[in-house]
Tab-separated table of C-alpha atoms in Angstrom:
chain	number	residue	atom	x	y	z
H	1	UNK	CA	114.568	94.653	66.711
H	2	UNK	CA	114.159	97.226	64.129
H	3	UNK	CA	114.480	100.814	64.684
H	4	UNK	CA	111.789	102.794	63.826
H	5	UNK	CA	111.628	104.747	60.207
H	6	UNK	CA	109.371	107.602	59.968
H	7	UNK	CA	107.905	108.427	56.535
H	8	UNK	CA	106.476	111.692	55.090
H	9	UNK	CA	102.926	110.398	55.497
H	10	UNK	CA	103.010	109.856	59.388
H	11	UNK	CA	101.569	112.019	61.149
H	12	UNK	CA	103.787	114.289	63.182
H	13	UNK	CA	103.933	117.628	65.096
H	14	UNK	CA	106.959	118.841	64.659
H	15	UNK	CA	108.175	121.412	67.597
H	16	UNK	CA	108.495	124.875	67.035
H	17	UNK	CA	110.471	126.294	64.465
H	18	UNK	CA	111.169	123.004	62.956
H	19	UNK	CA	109.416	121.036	60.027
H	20	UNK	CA	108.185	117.952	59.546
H	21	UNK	CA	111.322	117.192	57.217
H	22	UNK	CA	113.721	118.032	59.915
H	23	UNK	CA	111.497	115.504	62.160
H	24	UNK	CA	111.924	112.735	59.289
H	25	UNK	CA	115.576	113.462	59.031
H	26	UNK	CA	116.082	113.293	62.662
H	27	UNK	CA	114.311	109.955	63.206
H	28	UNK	CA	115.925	108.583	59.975
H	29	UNK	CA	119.249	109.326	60.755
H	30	UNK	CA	118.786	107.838	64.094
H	31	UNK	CA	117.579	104.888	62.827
H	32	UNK	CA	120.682	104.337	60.642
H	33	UNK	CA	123.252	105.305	63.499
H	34	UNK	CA	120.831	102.919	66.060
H	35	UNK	CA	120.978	99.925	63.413
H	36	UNK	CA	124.604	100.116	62.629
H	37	UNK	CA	125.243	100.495	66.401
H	38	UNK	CA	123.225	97.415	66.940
H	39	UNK	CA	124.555	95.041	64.147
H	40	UNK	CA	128.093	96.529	63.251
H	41	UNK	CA	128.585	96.793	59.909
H	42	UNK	CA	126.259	96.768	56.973
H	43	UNK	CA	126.031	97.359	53.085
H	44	UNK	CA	124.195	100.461	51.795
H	45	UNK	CA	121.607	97.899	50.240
H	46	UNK	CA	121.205	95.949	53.763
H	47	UNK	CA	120.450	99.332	55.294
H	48	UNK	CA	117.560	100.556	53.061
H	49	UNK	CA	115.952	96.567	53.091
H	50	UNK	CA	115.972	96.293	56.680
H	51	UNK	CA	115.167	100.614	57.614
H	52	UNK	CA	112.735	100.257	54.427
H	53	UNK	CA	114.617	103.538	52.874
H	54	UNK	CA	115.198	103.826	49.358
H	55	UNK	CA	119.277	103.891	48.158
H	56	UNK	CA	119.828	107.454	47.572
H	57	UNK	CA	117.434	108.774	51.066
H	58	UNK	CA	120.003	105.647	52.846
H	59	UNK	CA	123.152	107.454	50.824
H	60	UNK	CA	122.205	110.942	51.889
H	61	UNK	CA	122.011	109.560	56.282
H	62	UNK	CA	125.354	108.213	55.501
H	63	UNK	CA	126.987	110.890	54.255
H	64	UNK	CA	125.557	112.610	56.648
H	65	UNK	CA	126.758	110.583	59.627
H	66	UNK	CA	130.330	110.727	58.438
H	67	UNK	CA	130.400	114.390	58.072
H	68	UNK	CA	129.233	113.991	62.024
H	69	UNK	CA	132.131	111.218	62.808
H	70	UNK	CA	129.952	108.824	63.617
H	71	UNK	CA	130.254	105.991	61.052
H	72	UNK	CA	132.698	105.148	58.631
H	73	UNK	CA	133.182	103.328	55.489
H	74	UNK	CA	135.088	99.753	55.758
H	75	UNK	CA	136.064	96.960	53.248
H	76	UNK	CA	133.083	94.373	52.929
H	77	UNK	CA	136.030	91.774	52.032
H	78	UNK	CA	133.956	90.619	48.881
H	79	UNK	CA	134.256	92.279	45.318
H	80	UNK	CA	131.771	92.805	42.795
H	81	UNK	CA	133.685	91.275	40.039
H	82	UNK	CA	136.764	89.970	39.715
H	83	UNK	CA	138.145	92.791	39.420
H	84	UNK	CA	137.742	96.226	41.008
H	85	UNK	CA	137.510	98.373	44.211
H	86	UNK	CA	136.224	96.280	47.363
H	87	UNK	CA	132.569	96.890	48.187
H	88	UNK	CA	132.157	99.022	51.294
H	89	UNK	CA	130.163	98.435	54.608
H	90	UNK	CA	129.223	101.094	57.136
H	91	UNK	CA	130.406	100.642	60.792
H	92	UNK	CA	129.525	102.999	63.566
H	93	UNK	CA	132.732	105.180	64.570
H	94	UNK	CA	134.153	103.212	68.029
H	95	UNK	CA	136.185	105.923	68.934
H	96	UNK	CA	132.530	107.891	69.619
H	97	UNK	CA	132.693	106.414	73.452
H	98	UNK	CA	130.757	106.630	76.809
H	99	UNK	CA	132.215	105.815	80.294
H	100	UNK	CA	130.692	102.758	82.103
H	101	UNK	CA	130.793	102.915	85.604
H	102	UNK	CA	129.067	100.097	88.039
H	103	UNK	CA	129.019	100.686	91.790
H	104	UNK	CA	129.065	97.253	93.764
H	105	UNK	CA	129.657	96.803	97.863
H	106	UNK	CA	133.542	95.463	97.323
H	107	UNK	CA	134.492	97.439	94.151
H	108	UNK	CA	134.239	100.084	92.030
H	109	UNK	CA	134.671	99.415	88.062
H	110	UNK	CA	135.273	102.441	85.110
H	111	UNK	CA	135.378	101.506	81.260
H	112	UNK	CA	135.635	102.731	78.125
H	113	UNK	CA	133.146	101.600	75.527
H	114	UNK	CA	133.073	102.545	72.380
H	115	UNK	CA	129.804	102.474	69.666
H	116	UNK	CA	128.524	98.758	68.561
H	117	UNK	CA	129.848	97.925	72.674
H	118	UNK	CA	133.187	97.763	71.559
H	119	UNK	CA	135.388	98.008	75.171
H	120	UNK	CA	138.236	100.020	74.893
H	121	UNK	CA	139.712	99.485	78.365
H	122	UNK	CA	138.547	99.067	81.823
H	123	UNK	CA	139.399	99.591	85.648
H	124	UNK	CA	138.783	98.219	88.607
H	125	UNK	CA	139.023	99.571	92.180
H	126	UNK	CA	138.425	96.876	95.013
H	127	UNK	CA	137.488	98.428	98.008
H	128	UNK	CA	137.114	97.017	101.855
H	129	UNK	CA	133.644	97.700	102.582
H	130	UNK	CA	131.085	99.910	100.513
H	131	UNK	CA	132.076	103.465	99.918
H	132	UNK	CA	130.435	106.423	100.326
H	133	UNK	CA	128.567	108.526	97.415
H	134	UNK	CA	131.294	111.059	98.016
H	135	UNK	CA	133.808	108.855	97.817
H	136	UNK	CA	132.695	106.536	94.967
H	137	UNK	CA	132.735	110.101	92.973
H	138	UNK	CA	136.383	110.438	93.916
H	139	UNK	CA	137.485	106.700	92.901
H	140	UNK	CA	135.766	107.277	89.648
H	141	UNK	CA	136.952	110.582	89.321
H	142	UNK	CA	140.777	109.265	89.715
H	143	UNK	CA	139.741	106.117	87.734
H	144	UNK	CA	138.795	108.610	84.543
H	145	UNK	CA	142.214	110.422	85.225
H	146	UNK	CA	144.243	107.186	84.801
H	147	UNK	CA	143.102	106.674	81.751
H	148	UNK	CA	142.531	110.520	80.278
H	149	UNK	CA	145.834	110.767	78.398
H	150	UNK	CA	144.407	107.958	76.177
H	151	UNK	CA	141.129	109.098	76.020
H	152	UNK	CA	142.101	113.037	75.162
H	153	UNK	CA	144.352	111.143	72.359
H	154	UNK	CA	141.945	108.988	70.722
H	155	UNK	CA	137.835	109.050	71.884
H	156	UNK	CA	135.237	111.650	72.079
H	157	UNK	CA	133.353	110.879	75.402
H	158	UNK	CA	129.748	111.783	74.830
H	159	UNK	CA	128.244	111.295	78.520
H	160	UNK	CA	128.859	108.125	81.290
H	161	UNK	CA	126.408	105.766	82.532
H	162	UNK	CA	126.268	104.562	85.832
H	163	UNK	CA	124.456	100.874	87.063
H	164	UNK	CA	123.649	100.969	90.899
H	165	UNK	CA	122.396	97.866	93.022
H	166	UNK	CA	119.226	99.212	94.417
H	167	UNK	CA	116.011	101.470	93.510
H	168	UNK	CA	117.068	104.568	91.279
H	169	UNK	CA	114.583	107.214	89.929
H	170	UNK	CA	114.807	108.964	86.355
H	171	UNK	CA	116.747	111.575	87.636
H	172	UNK	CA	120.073	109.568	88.648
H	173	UNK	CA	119.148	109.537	92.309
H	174	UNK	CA	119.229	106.729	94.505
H	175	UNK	CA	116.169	106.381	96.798
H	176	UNK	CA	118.000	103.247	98.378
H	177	UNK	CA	121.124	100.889	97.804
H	178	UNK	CA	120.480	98.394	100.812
H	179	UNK	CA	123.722	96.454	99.786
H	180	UNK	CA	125.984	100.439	99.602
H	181	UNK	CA	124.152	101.773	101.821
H	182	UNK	CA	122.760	104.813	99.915
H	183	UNK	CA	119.932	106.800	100.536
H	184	UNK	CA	118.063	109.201	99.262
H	185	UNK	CA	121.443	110.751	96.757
H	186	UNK	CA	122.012	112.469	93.951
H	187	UNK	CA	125.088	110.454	92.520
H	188	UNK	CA	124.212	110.756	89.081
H	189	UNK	CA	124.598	114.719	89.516
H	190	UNK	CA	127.559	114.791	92.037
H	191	UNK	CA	129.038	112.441	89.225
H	192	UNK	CA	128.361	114.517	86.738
H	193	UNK	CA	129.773	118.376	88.684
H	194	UNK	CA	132.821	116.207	89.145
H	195	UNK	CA	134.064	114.523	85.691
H	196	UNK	CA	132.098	117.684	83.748
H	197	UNK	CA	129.880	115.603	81.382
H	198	UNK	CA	126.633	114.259	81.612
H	199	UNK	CA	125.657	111.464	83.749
H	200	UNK	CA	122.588	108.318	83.492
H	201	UNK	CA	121.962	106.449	85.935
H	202	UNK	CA	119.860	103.010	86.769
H	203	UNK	CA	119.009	100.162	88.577
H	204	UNK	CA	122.415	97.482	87.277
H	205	UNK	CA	119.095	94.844	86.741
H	206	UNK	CA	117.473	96.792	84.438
H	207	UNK	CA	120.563	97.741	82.223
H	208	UNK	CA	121.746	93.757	82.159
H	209	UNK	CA	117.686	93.031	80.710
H	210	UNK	CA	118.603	96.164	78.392
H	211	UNK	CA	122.165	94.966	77.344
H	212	UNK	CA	121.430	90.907	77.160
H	213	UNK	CA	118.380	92.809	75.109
H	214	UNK	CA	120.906	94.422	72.257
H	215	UNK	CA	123.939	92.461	72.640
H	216	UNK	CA	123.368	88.986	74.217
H	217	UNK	CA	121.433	86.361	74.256
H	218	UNK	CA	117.699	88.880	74.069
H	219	UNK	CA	118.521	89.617	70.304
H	220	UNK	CA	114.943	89.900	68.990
H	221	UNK	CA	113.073	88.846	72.025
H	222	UNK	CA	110.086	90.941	72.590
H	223	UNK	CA	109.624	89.653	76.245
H	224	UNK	CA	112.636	89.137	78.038
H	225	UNK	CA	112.802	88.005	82.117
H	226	UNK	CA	116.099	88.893	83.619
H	227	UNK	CA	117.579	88.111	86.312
H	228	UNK	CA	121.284	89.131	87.717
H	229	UNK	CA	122.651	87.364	90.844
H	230	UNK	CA	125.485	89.415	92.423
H	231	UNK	CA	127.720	88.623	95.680
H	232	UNK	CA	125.062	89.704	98.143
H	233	UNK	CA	121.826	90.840	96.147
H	234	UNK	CA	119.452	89.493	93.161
H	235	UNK	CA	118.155	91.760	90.880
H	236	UNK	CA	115.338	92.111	87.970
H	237	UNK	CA	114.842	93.729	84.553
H	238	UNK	CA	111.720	93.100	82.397
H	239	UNK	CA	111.621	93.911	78.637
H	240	UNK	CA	107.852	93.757	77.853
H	241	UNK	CA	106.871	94.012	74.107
H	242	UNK	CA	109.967	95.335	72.894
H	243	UNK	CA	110.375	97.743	76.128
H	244	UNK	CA	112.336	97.866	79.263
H	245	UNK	CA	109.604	97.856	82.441
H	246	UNK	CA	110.191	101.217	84.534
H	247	UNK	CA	107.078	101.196	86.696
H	248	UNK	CA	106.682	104.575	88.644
H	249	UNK	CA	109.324	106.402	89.171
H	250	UNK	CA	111.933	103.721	87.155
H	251	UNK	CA	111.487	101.283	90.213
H	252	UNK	CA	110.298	97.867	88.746
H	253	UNK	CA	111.820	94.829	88.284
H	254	UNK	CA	112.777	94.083	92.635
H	255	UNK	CA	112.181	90.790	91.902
H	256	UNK	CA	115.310	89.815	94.377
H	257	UNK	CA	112.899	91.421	97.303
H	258	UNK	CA	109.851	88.698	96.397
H	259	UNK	CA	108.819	86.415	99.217
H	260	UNK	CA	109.465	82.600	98.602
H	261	UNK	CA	109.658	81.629	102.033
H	262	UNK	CA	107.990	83.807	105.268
H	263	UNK	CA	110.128	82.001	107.680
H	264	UNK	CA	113.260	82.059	105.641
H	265	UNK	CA	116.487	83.650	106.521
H	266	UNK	CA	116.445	87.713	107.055
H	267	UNK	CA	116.864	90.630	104.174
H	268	UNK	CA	118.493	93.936	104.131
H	269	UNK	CA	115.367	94.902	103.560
H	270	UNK	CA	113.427	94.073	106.737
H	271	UNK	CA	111.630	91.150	106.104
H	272	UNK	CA	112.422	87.157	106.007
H	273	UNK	CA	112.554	84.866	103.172
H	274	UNK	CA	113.098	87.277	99.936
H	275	UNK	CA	114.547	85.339	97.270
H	276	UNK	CA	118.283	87.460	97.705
H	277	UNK	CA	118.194	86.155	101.108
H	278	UNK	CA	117.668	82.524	100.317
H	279	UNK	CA	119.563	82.347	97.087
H	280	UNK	CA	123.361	83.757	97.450
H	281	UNK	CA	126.923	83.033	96.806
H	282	UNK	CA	128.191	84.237	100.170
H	283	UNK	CA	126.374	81.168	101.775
H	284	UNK	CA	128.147	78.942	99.400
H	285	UNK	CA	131.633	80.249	99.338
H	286	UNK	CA	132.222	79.029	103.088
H	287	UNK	CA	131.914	75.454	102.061
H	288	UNK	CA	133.669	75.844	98.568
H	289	UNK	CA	136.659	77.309	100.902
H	290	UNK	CA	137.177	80.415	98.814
H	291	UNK	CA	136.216	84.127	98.622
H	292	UNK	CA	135.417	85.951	95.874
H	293	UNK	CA	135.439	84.017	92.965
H	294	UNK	CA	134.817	84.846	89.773
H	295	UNK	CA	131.812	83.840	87.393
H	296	UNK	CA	134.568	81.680	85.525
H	297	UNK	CA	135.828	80.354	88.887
H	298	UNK	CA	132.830	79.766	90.086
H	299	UNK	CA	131.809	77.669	87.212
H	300	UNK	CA	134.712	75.560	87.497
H	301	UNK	CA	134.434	74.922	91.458
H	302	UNK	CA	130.668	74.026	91.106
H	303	UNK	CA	131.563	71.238	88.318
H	304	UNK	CA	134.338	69.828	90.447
H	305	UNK	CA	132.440	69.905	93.747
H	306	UNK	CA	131.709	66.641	95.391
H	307	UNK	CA	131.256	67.612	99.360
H	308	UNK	CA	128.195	66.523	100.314
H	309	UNK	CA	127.577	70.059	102.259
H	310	UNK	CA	128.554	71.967	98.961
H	311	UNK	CA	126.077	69.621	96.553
H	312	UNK	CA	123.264	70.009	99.233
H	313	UNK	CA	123.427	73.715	99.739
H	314	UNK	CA	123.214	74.302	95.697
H	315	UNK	CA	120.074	71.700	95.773
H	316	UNK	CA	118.556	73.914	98.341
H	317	UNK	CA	119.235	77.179	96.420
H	318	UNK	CA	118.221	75.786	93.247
H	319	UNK	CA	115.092	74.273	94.738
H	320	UNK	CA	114.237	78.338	95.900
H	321	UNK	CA	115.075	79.331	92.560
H	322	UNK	CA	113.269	77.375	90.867
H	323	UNK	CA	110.046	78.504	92.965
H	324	UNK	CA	110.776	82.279	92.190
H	325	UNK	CA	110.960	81.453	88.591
H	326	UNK	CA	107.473	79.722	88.324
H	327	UNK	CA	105.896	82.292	89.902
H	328	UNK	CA	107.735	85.067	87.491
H	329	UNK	CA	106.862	83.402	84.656
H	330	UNK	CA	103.622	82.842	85.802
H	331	UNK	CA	103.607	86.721	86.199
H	332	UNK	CA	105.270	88.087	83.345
H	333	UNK	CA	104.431	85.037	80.721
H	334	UNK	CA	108.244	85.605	78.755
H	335	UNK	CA	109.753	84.195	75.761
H	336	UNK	CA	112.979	83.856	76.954
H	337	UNK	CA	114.429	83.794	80.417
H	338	UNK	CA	117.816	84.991	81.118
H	339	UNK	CA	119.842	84.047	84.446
H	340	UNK	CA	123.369	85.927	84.796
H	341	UNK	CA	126.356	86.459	87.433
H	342	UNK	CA	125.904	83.962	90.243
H	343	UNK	CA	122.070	82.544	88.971
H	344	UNK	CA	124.155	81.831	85.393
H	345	UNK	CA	126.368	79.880	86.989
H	346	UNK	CA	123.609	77.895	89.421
H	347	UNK	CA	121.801	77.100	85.941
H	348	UNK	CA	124.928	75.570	84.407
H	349	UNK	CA	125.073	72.789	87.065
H	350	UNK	CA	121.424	72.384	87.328
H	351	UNK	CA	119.903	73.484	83.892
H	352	UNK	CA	117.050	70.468	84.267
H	353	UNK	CA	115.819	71.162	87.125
H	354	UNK	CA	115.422	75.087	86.303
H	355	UNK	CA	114.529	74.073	82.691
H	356	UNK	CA	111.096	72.212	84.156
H	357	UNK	CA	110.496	75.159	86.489
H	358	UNK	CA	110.091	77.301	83.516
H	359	UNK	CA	108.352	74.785	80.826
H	360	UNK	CA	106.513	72.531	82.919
H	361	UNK	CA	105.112	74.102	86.143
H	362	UNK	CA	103.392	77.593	84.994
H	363	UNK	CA	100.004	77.400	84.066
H	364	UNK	CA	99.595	77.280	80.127
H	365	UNK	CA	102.912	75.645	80.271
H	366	UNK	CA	101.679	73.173	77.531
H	367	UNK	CA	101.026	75.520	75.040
H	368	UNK	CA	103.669	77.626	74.725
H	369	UNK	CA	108.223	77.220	74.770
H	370	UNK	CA	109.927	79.645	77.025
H	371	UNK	CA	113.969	79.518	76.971
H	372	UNK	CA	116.056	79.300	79.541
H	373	UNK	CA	119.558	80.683	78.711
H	374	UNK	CA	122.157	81.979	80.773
H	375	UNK	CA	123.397	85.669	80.184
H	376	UNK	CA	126.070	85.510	76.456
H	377	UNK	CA	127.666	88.832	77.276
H	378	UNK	CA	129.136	87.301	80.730
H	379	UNK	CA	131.885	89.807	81.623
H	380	UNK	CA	131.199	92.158	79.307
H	381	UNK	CA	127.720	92.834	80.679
H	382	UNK	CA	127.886	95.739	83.244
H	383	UNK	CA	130.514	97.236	81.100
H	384	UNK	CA	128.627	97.501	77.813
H	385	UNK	CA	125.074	98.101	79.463
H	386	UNK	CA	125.761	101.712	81.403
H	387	UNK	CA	127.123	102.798	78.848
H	388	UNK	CA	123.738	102.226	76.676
H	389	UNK	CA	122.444	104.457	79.054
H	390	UNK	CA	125.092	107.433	77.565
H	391	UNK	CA	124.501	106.676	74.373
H	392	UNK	CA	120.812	107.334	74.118
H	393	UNK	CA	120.497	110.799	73.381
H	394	UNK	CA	123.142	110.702	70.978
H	395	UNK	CA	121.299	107.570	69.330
H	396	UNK	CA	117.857	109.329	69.456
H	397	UNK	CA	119.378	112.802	68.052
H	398	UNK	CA	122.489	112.207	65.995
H	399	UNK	CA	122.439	115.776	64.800
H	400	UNK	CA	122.943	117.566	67.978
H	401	UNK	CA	125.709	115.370	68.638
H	402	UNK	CA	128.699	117.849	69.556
H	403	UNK	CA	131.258	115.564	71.209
């Protein structure tokens, strides 16, 4: 997806004080830093064709940008004769960074992730049961002092982004984490008083749509359904023409919470037969006769399993799965559908029968191909996608940077 260019003919109103130049400039150099940030590195020439910028206005951003640290020039590896200097790409600066932080009932995980999702290192603090809000802040807090002798050495930390399991509004608070148990808190702020910089937070469903969207498998989807199954929850993130769904107050995209079966098993959320409830891992891992396995683990114990207890409780799961998924594509009519974390690995065992949930039972389903692909970015998913959240006013506004 291309960022947008703004030229001297569109009509803007520029704010106070500023002109319509300094607008253009803005939006330009954003869409250079946003570009390089999305692709890695790129020739002068392959910035202008794809930004639509002539050579010198794409020469001017760049120099620009350096002055600011934020890109650099590399070696292309390919010469213009044969002989002569390299030809030089431009490569966002890595060592511009953002803290990732993800919050999860068992564990607590910090990162350090550089522009164009590079991952500079990463933490992780199991815990026995779900911490507080108070004392998440304090593991965090301790997690960015382990690794602040590096980061004082070699990053610039522009802000932290933090994924939570459960409904949070555009302020950073959490109105409810059924699987923390958080209510009604301001951990984005308390976050932010404690490690002194500032703090995003959202809904981890709705940054995996928004990473898989950038980095993964979404690359130039316009309409993306995501969904992220976790030890004990199932979450949702929409990107709908080319934007992530909020809904009011940032809260769409529950789709673990819809109803496939009234008489089903009970939620954390009150009622009986919400798709989180019916499709989990912690109802599996009894019969597999192991705890807390990995999505690489996982993936090897479900191609290995022959027990006809393990075999029939994935058939059922599937089977509820698959009914969720008609009706969300039914809903949402995506392109692409992307299944992560647990739901990844249910679709690598039984990618037919999902595959025919999405392409032959919703209505239309004869005229149109929707994918069904399982989350690229794996691992690297909840590390790289909070810390999208950081990076967008930097993105949007290169020139106040002051990291």
């Amino acid at each position: 997806m291309t960022p947008a260019v703004f030229e001297p003919a569109t009509p803007l109103a520029p704010p106070a004080g500023r002109t319509t130049n300094d607008l253009i400039r803005q939006q330009n150099l954003a869409s250079v830093l946003s570009l390089l940030h999305l692709r890695g590195a790129l020739s002068r020439a392959q910035l202008g064709a794809t930004i639509g910028l002539n050579r010198s206005t794409v020469t001017g951003l760049v120099m620009e940008l350096t002055e600011l640290g934020l890109v650099r020039e590399v070696a292309a590896g390919e010469r213009t004769g044969k002989v002569g200097r390299p030809t030089l790409d431009i490569e966002p600066e890595d060592h511009v960074s953002a803290l990732s932080v993800r919050a999860e009932p068992h564990a607590v995980t910090v990162a350090l992730v550089g522009l164009g999702g590079v991952v500079h290192a990463r933490l992780r603090h199991d815990t026995a049961s779900a911490p507080s809000p108070r004392r998440f802040v304090q593991i965090v807090a301790s997690s960015v002092e382990a690794m602040r002798a590096d980061i004082d050495r070699h990053y610039r930390v522009v802000g932290a982004g933090l994924a939570v399991p459960g409904l949070v509004n555009a302020n950073g608070s959490v109105l409810v984490s059924p699987t923390l148990g958080w209510r009604r808190d301001p951990v984005a702020a308390r976050l932010s008083d404690e490690l002194g910089i500032p703090v995003s937070a959202g809904n981890d469903a709705s940054i995996g749509a928004l990473a898989e969207s950038r980095f993964g498998v979404g690359v130039g989807v316009s309409n993306l359904l995501y969904l992220g199954g976790a030890m004990h929850s199932i979450g949702g993130g929409l990107i709908i023409d080319g934007t992530l769904l909020r809904g009011t107050s940032g809260y769409a995209g529950e789709l673990g919470h819809t109803v496939i079966d009234p008489r089903g098993r009970s939620c954390v959320c009150g009622r009986r037969g919400c798709l989180e409830a019916e499709v989990r891992l912690d109802l599996l891992e009894p019969l597999l006769g192991r705890r807390k396995l990995d999505e690489d683990e996982l993936d090897v114990e479900l191609g290995v399993a022959r027990d006809p207890r393990v075999m029939a409780e994935v058939t059922r799961q599937v089977e509820a799965l698959s009914l969720a998924l008609t009706n969300f594509v039914n809903a949402f009519s995506p392109e692409t559908v992307v299944l992560s974390g647990y739901l990844g690995a249910l679709l690598s065992v039984s990618r037919e029968r999902l595959a025919e949930a999405v392409r032959v039972h919703p209505l239309g389903a004869e005229g149109r191909t929707i994918r069904l692909e399982r989350a690229h970015l794996r691992s690297r998913l909840m590390l790289i996608g909070p810390a999208e959240l950081a990076f967008a006013d930097l993105l949007a506004n290169p020139a106040g940077f002051r990291g």
